[in-house]
PDB file of C-alpha atoms in Angstrom:
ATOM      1  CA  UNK A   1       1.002  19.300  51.530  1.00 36.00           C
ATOM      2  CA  UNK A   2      -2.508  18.183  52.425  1.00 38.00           C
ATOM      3  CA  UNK A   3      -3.369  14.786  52.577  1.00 44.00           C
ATOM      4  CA  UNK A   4      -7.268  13.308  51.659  1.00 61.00           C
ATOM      5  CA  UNK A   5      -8.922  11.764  54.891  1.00 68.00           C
ATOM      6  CA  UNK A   6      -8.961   8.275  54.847  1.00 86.00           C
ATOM      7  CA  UNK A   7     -12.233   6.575  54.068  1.00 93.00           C
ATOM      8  CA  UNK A   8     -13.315   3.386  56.175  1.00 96.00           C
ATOM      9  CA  UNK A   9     -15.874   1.219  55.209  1.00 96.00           C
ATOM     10  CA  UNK A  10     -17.872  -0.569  58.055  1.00 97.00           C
ATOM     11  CA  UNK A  11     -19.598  -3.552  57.257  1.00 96.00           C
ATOM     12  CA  UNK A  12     -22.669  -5.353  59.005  1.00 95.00           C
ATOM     13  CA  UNK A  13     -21.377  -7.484  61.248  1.00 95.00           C
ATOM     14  CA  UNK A  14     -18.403  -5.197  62.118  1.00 96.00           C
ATOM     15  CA  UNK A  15     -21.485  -2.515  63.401  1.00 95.00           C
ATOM     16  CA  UNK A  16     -23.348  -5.154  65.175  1.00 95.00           C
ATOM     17  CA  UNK A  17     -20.716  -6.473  67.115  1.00 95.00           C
ATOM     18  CA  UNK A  18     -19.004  -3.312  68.263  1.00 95.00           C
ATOM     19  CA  UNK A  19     -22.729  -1.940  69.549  1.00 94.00           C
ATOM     20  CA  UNK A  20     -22.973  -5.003  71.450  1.00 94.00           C
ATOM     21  CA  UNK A  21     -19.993  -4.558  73.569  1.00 94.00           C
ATOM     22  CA  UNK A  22     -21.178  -1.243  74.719  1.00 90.00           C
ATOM     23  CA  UNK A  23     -18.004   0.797  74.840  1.00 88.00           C
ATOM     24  CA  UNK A  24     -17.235   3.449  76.680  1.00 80.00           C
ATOM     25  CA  UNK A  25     -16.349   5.132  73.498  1.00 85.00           C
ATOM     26  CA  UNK A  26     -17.913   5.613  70.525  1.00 90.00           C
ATOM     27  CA  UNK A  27     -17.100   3.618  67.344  1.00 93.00           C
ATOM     28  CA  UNK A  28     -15.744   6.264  65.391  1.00 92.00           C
ATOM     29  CA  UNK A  29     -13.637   7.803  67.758  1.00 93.00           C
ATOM     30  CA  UNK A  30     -12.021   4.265  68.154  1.00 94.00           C
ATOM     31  CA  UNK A  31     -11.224   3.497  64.363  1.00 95.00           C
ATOM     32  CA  UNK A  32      -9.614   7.185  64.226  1.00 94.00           C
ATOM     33  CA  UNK A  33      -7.759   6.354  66.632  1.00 93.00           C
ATOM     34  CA  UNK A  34      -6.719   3.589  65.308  1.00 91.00           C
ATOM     35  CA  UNK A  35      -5.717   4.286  61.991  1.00 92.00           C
ATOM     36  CA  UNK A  36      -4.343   7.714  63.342  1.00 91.00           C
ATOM     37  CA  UNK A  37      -6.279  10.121  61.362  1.00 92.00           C
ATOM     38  CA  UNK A  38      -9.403  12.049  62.953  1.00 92.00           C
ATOM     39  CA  UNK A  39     -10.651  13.658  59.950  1.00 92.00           C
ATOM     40  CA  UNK A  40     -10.949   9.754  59.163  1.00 93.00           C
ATOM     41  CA  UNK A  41     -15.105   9.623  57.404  1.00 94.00           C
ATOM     42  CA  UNK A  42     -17.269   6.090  58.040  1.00 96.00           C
ATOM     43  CA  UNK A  43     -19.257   5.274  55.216  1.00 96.00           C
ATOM     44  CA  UNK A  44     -21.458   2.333  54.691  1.00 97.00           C
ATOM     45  CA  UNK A  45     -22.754   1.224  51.131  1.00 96.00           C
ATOM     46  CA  UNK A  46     -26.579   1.302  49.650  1.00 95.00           C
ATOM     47  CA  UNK A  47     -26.992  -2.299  50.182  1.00 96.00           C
ATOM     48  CA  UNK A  48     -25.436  -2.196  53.820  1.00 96.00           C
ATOM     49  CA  UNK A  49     -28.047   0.537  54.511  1.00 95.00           C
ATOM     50  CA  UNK A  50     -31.214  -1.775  53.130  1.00 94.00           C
ATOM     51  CA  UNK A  51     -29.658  -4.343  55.478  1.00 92.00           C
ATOM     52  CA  UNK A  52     -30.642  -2.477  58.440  1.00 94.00           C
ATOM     53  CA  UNK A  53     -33.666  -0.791  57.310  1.00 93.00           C
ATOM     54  CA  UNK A  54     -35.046  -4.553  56.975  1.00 90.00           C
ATOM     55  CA  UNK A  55     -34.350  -4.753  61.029  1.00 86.00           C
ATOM     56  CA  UNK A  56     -35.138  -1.475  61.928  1.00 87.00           C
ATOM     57  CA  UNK A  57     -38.042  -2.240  64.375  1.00 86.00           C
ATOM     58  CA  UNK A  58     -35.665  -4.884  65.876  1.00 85.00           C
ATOM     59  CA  UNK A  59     -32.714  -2.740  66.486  1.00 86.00           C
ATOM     60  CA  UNK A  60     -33.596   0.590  66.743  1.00 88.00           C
ATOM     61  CA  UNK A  61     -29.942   0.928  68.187  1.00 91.00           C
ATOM     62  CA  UNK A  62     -27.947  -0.139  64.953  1.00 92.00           C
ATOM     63  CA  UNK A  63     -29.956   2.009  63.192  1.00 92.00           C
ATOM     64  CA  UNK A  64     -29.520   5.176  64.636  1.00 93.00           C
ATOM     65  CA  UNK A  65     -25.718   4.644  64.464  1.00 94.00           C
ATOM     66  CA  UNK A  66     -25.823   3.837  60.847  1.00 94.00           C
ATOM     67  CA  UNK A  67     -27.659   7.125  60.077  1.00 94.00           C
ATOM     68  CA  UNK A  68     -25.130   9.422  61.654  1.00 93.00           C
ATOM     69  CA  UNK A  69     -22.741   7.700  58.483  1.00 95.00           C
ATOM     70  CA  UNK A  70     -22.573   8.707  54.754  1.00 95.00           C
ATOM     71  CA  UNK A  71     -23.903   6.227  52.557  1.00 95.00           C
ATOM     72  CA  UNK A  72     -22.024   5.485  49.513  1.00 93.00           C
ATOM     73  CA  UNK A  73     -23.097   4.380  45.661  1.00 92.00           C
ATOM     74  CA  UNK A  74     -22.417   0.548  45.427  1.00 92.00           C
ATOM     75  CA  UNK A  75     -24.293   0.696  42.202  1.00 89.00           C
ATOM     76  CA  UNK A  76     -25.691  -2.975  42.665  1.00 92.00           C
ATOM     77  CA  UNK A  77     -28.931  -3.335  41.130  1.00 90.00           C
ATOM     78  CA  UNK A  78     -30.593  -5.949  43.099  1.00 92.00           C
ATOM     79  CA  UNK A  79     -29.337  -5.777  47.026  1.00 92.00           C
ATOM     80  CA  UNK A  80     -26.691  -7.826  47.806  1.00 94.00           C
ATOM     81  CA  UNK A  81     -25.398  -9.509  50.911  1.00 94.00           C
ATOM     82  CA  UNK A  82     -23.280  -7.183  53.271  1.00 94.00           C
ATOM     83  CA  UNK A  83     -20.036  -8.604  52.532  1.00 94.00           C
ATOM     84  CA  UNK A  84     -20.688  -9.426  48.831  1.00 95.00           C
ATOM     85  CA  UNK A  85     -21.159  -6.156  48.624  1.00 96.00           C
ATOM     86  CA  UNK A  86     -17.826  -5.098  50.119  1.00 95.00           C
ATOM     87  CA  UNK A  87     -16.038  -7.447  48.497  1.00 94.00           C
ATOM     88  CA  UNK A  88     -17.358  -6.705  45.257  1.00 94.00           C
ATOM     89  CA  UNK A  89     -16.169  -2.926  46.115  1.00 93.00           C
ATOM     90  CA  UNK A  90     -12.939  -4.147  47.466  1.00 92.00           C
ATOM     91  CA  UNK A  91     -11.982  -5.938  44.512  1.00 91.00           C
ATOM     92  CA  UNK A  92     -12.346  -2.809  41.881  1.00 88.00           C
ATOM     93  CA  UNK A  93     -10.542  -0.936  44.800  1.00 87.00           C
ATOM     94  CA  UNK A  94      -7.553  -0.591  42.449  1.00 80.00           C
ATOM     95  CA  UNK A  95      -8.477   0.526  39.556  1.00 83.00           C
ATOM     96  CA  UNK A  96     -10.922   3.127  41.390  1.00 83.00           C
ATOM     97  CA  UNK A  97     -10.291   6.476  42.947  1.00 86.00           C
ATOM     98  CA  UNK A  98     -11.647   5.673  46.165  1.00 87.00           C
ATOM     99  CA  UNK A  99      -9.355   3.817  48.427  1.00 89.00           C
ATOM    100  CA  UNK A 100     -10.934   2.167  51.896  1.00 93.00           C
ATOM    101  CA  UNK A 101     -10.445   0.647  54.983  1.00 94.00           C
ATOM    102  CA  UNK A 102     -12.731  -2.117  55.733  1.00 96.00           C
ATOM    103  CA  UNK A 103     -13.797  -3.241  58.832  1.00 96.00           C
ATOM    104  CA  UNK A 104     -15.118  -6.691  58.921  1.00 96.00           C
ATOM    105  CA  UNK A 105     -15.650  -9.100  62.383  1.00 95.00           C
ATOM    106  CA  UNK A 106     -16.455 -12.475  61.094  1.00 92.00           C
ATOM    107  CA  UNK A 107     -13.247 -14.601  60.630  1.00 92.00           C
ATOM    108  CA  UNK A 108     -14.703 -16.134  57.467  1.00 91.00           C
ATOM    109  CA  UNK A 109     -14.973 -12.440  55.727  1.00 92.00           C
ATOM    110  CA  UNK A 110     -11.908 -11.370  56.861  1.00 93.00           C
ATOM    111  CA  UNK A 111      -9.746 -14.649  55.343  1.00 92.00           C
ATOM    112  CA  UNK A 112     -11.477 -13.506  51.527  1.00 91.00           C
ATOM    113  CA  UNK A 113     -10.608  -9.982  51.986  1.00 92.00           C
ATOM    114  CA  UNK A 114      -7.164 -11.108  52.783  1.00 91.00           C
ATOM    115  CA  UNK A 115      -6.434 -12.398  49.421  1.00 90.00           C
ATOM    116  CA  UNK A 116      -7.053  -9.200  47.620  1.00 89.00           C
ATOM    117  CA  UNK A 117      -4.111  -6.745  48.074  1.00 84.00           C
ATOM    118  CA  UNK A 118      -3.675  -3.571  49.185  1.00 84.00           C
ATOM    119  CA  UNK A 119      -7.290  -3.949  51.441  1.00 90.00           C
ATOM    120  CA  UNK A 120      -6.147  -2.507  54.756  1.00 92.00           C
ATOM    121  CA  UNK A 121      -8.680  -4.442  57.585  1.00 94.00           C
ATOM    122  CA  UNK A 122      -9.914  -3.831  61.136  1.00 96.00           C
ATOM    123  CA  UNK A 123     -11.577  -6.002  63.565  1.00 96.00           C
ATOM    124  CA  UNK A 124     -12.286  -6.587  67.031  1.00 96.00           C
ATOM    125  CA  UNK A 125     -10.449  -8.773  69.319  1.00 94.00           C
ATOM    126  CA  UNK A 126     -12.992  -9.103  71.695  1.00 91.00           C
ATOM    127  CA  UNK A 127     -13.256  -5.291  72.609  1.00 92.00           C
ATOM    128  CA  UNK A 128      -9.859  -4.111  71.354  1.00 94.00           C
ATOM    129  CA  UNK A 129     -10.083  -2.515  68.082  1.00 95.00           C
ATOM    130  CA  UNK A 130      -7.077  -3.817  65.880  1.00 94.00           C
ATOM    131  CA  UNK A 131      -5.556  -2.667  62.885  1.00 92.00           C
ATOM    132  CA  UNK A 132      -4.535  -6.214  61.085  1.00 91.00           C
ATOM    133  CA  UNK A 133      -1.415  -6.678  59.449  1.00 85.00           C
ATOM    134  CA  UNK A 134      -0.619  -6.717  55.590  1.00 73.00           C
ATOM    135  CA  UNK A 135      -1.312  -9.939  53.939  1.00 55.00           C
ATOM    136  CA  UNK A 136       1.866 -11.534  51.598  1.00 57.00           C
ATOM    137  CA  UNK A 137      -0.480  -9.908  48.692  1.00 49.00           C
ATOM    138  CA  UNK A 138      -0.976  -6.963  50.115  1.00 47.00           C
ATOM    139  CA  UNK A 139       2.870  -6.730  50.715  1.00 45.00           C
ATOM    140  CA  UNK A 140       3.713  -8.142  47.009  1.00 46.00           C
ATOM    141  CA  UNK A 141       1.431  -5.108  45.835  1.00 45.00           C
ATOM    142  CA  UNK A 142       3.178  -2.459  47.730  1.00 46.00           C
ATOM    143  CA  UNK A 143       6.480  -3.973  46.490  1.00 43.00           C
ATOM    144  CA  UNK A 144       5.726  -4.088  43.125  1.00 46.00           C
ATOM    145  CA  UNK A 145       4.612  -0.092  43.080  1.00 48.00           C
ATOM    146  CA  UNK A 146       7.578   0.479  44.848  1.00 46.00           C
ATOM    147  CA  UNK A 147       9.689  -1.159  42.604  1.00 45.00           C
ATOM    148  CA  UNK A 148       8.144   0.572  39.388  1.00 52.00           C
ATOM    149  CA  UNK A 149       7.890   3.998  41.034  1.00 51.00           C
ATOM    150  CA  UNK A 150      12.184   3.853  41.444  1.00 51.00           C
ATOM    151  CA  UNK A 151      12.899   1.750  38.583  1.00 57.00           C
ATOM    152  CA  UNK A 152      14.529  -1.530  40.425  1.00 55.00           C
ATOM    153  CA  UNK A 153      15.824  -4.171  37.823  1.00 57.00           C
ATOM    154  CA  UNK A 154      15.396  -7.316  36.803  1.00 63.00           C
ATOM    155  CA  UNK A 155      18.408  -8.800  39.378  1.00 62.00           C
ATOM    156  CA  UNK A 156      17.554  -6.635  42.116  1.00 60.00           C
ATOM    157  CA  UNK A 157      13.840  -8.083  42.069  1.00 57.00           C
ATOM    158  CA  UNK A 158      15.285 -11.652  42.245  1.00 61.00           C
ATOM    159  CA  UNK A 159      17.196 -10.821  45.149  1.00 57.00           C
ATOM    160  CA  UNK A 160      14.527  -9.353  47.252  1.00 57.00           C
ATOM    161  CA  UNK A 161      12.079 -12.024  45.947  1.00 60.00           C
ATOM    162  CA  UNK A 162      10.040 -10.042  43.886  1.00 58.00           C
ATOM    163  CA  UNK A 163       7.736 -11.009  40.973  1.00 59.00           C
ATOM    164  CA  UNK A 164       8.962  -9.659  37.256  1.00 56.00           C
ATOM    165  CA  UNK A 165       6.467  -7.011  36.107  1.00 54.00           C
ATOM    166  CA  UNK A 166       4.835  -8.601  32.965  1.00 57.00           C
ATOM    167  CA  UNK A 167       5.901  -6.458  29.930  1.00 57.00           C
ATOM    168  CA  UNK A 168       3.514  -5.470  27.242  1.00 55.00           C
ATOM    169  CA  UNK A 169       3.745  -6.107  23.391  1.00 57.00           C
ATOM    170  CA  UNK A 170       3.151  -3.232  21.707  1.00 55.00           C
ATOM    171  CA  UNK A 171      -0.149  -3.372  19.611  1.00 55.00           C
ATOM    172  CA  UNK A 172       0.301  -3.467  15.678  1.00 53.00           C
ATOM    173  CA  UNK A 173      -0.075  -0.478  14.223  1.00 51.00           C
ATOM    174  CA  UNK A 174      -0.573  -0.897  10.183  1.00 52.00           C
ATOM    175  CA  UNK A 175       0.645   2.816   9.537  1.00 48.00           C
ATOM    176  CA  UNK A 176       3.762   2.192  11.415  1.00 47.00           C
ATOM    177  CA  UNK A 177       4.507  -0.837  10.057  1.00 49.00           C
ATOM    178  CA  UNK A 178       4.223   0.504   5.897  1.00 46.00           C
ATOM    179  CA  UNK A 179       6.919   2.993   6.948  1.00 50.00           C
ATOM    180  CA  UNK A 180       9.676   0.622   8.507  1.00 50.00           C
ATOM    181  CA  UNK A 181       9.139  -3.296   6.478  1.00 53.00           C
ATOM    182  CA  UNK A 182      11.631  -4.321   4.369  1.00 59.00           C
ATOM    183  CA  UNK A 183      11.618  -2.240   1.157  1.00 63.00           C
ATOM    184  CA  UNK A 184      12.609  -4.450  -2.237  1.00 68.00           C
ATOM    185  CA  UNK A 185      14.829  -3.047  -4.808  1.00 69.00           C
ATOM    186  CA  UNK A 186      14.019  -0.412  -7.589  1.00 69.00           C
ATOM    187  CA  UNK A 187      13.594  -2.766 -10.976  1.00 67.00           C
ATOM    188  CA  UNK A 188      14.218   0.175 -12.904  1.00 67.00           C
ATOM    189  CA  UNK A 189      17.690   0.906 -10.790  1.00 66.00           C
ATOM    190  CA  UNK A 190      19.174  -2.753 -11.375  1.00 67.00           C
ATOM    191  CA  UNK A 191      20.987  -2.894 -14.516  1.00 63.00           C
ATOM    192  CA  UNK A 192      20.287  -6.752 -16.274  1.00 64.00           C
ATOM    193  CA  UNK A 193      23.279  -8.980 -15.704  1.00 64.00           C
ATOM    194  CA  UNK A 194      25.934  -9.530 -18.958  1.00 65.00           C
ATOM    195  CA  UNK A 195      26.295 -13.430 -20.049  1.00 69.00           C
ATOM    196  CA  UNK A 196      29.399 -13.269 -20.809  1.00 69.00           C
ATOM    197  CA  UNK A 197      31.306 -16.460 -22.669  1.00 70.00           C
ATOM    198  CA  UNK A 198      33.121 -18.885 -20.717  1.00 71.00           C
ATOM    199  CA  UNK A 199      36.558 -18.372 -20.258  1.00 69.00           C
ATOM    200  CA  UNK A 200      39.022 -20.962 -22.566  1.00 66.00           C
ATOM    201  CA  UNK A 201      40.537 -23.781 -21.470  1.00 61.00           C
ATOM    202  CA  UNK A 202      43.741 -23.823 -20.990  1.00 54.00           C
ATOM    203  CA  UNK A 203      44.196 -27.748 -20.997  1.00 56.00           C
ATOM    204  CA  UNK A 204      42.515 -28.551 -23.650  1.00 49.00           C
ATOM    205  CA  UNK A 205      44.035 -26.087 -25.902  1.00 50.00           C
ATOM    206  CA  UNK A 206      47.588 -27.774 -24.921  1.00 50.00           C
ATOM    207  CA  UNK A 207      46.189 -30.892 -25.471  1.00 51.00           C
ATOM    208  CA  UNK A 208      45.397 -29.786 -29.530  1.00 49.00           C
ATOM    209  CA  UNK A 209      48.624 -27.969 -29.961  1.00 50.00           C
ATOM    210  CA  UNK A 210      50.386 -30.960 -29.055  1.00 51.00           C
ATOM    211  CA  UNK A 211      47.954 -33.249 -31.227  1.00 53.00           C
ATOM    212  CA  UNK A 212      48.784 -30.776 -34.081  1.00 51.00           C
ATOM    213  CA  UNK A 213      52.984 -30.395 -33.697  1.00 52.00           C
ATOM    214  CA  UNK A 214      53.161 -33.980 -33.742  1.00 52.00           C
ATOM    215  CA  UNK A 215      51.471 -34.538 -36.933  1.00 52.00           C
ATOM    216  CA  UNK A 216      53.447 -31.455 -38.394  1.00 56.00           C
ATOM    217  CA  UNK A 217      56.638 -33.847 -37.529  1.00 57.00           C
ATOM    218  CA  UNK A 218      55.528 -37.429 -38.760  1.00 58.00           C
ATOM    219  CA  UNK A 219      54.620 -35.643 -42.161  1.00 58.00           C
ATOM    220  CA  UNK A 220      58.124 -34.180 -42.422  1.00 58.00           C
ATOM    221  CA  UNK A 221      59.336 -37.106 -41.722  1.00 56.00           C
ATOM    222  CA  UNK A 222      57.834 -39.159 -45.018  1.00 56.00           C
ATOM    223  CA  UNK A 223      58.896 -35.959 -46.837  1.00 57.00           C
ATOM    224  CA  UNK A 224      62.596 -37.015 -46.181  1.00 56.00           C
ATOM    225  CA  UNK A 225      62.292 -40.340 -46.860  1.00 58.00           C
ATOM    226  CA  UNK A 226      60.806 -40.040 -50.203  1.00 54.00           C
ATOM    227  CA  UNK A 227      62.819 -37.586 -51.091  1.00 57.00           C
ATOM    228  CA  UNK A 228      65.942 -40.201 -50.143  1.00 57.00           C
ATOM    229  CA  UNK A 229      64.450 -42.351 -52.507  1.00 54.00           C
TER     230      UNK A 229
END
């Protein structure tokens, strides 16, 4: 399986510091080293290029260097600083195809790259070329990919400390919805329901019979006695 060469980004200061110290090897050679890949390609951006063409009676040096590297499309209108610039590429760095390593020297620059993730960074420590290590974002991104790539759930992210993915609602869809709401009843299906009468009361029908037997008696009663008379 072939792999794509890694692409490192060099910005200003980064070029101008590591010509200073005069190396006994070139710059290149030291960053492919470093990031173990020699097919490794330097690129610097349009605006990092107008940067130096500004200076390039000054430092005839840092200009030569920066010609031997390919210059990439930042696609900023107006020319911005060198590490705006970066930045501004290192931020989109996600959700683009092209992935970087950025070299950056001023401490400043390298503490706001930090807090974007997956933004691997080198620097010089004094003349030793270093590879810095992940930032916590950095390592929360790589976790989180991880985690989706082999499915890890809900527990096992509390455990090893990692952030829920935020789920999605799924967007309304109108024609999804007519087929599956609540359908009402056919009117022409339900049959109208029968009053019927009220069923009789047995109490109060006892109540009459009683009323009436006792009459029946107390009549038959004065029949006898009249007819005694």
């Amino acid at each position: 399986m072939a792999f794509l060469a890694a692409k490192v980004l060099l910005e200003e200061s980064f070029i101008r510091y590591g010509l200073e110290l005069n190396l006994p090897n070139s710059i290149d050679s030291l960053i492919r080293r470093a990031i173990q890949d020699d097919s490794a390609e330097l690129v610097i951006t349009d605006c990092i290029r107008k940067r130096f063409e500004e200076f390039k009676d000054k430092s005839a040096r840092d200009f030569e260097f920066i010609e031997t590297l390919r210059c990439v499309k930042c696609n900023h209108k107006e020319p911005l600083s060198s590490i705006k610039c970066v930045m501004d590429i290192a931020k989109n760095m996600n959700k683009s195809k092209d992935k970087y390593v950025v070299c950056s020297q001023k401490d400043l620059y390298r503490t706001d790259l930090r807090r974007l993730s997956g933004v691997p960074l080198i620097y010089f420590n004094r003349s030793v070329l270093t590879l810095d290590t992940p930032s916590k974002n950095s390592n929360h991104f790589v976790d989180a990919s991880v985690a989706n790539r082999l499915g890890v759930s809900d527990a096992e992210r509390e455990l090893l400390g990692m952030e829920k993915p935020k789920r999605e609602e799924p967007a309304h869809n109108p024609f999804v919805d007519i087929h599956h709401h609540k359908k009402n009843p056919n009117p022409l299906s339900c049959k109208k329901k029968k009053n019927l009468p009220p069923p009789p009361s047995a109490n109060a029908d006892g109540k009459k019979k009683n009323r009436r037997s006792k009459k029946h008696r107390s009549s038959e009663v004065l029949a006898l006695e009249v007819a005694k008379d």
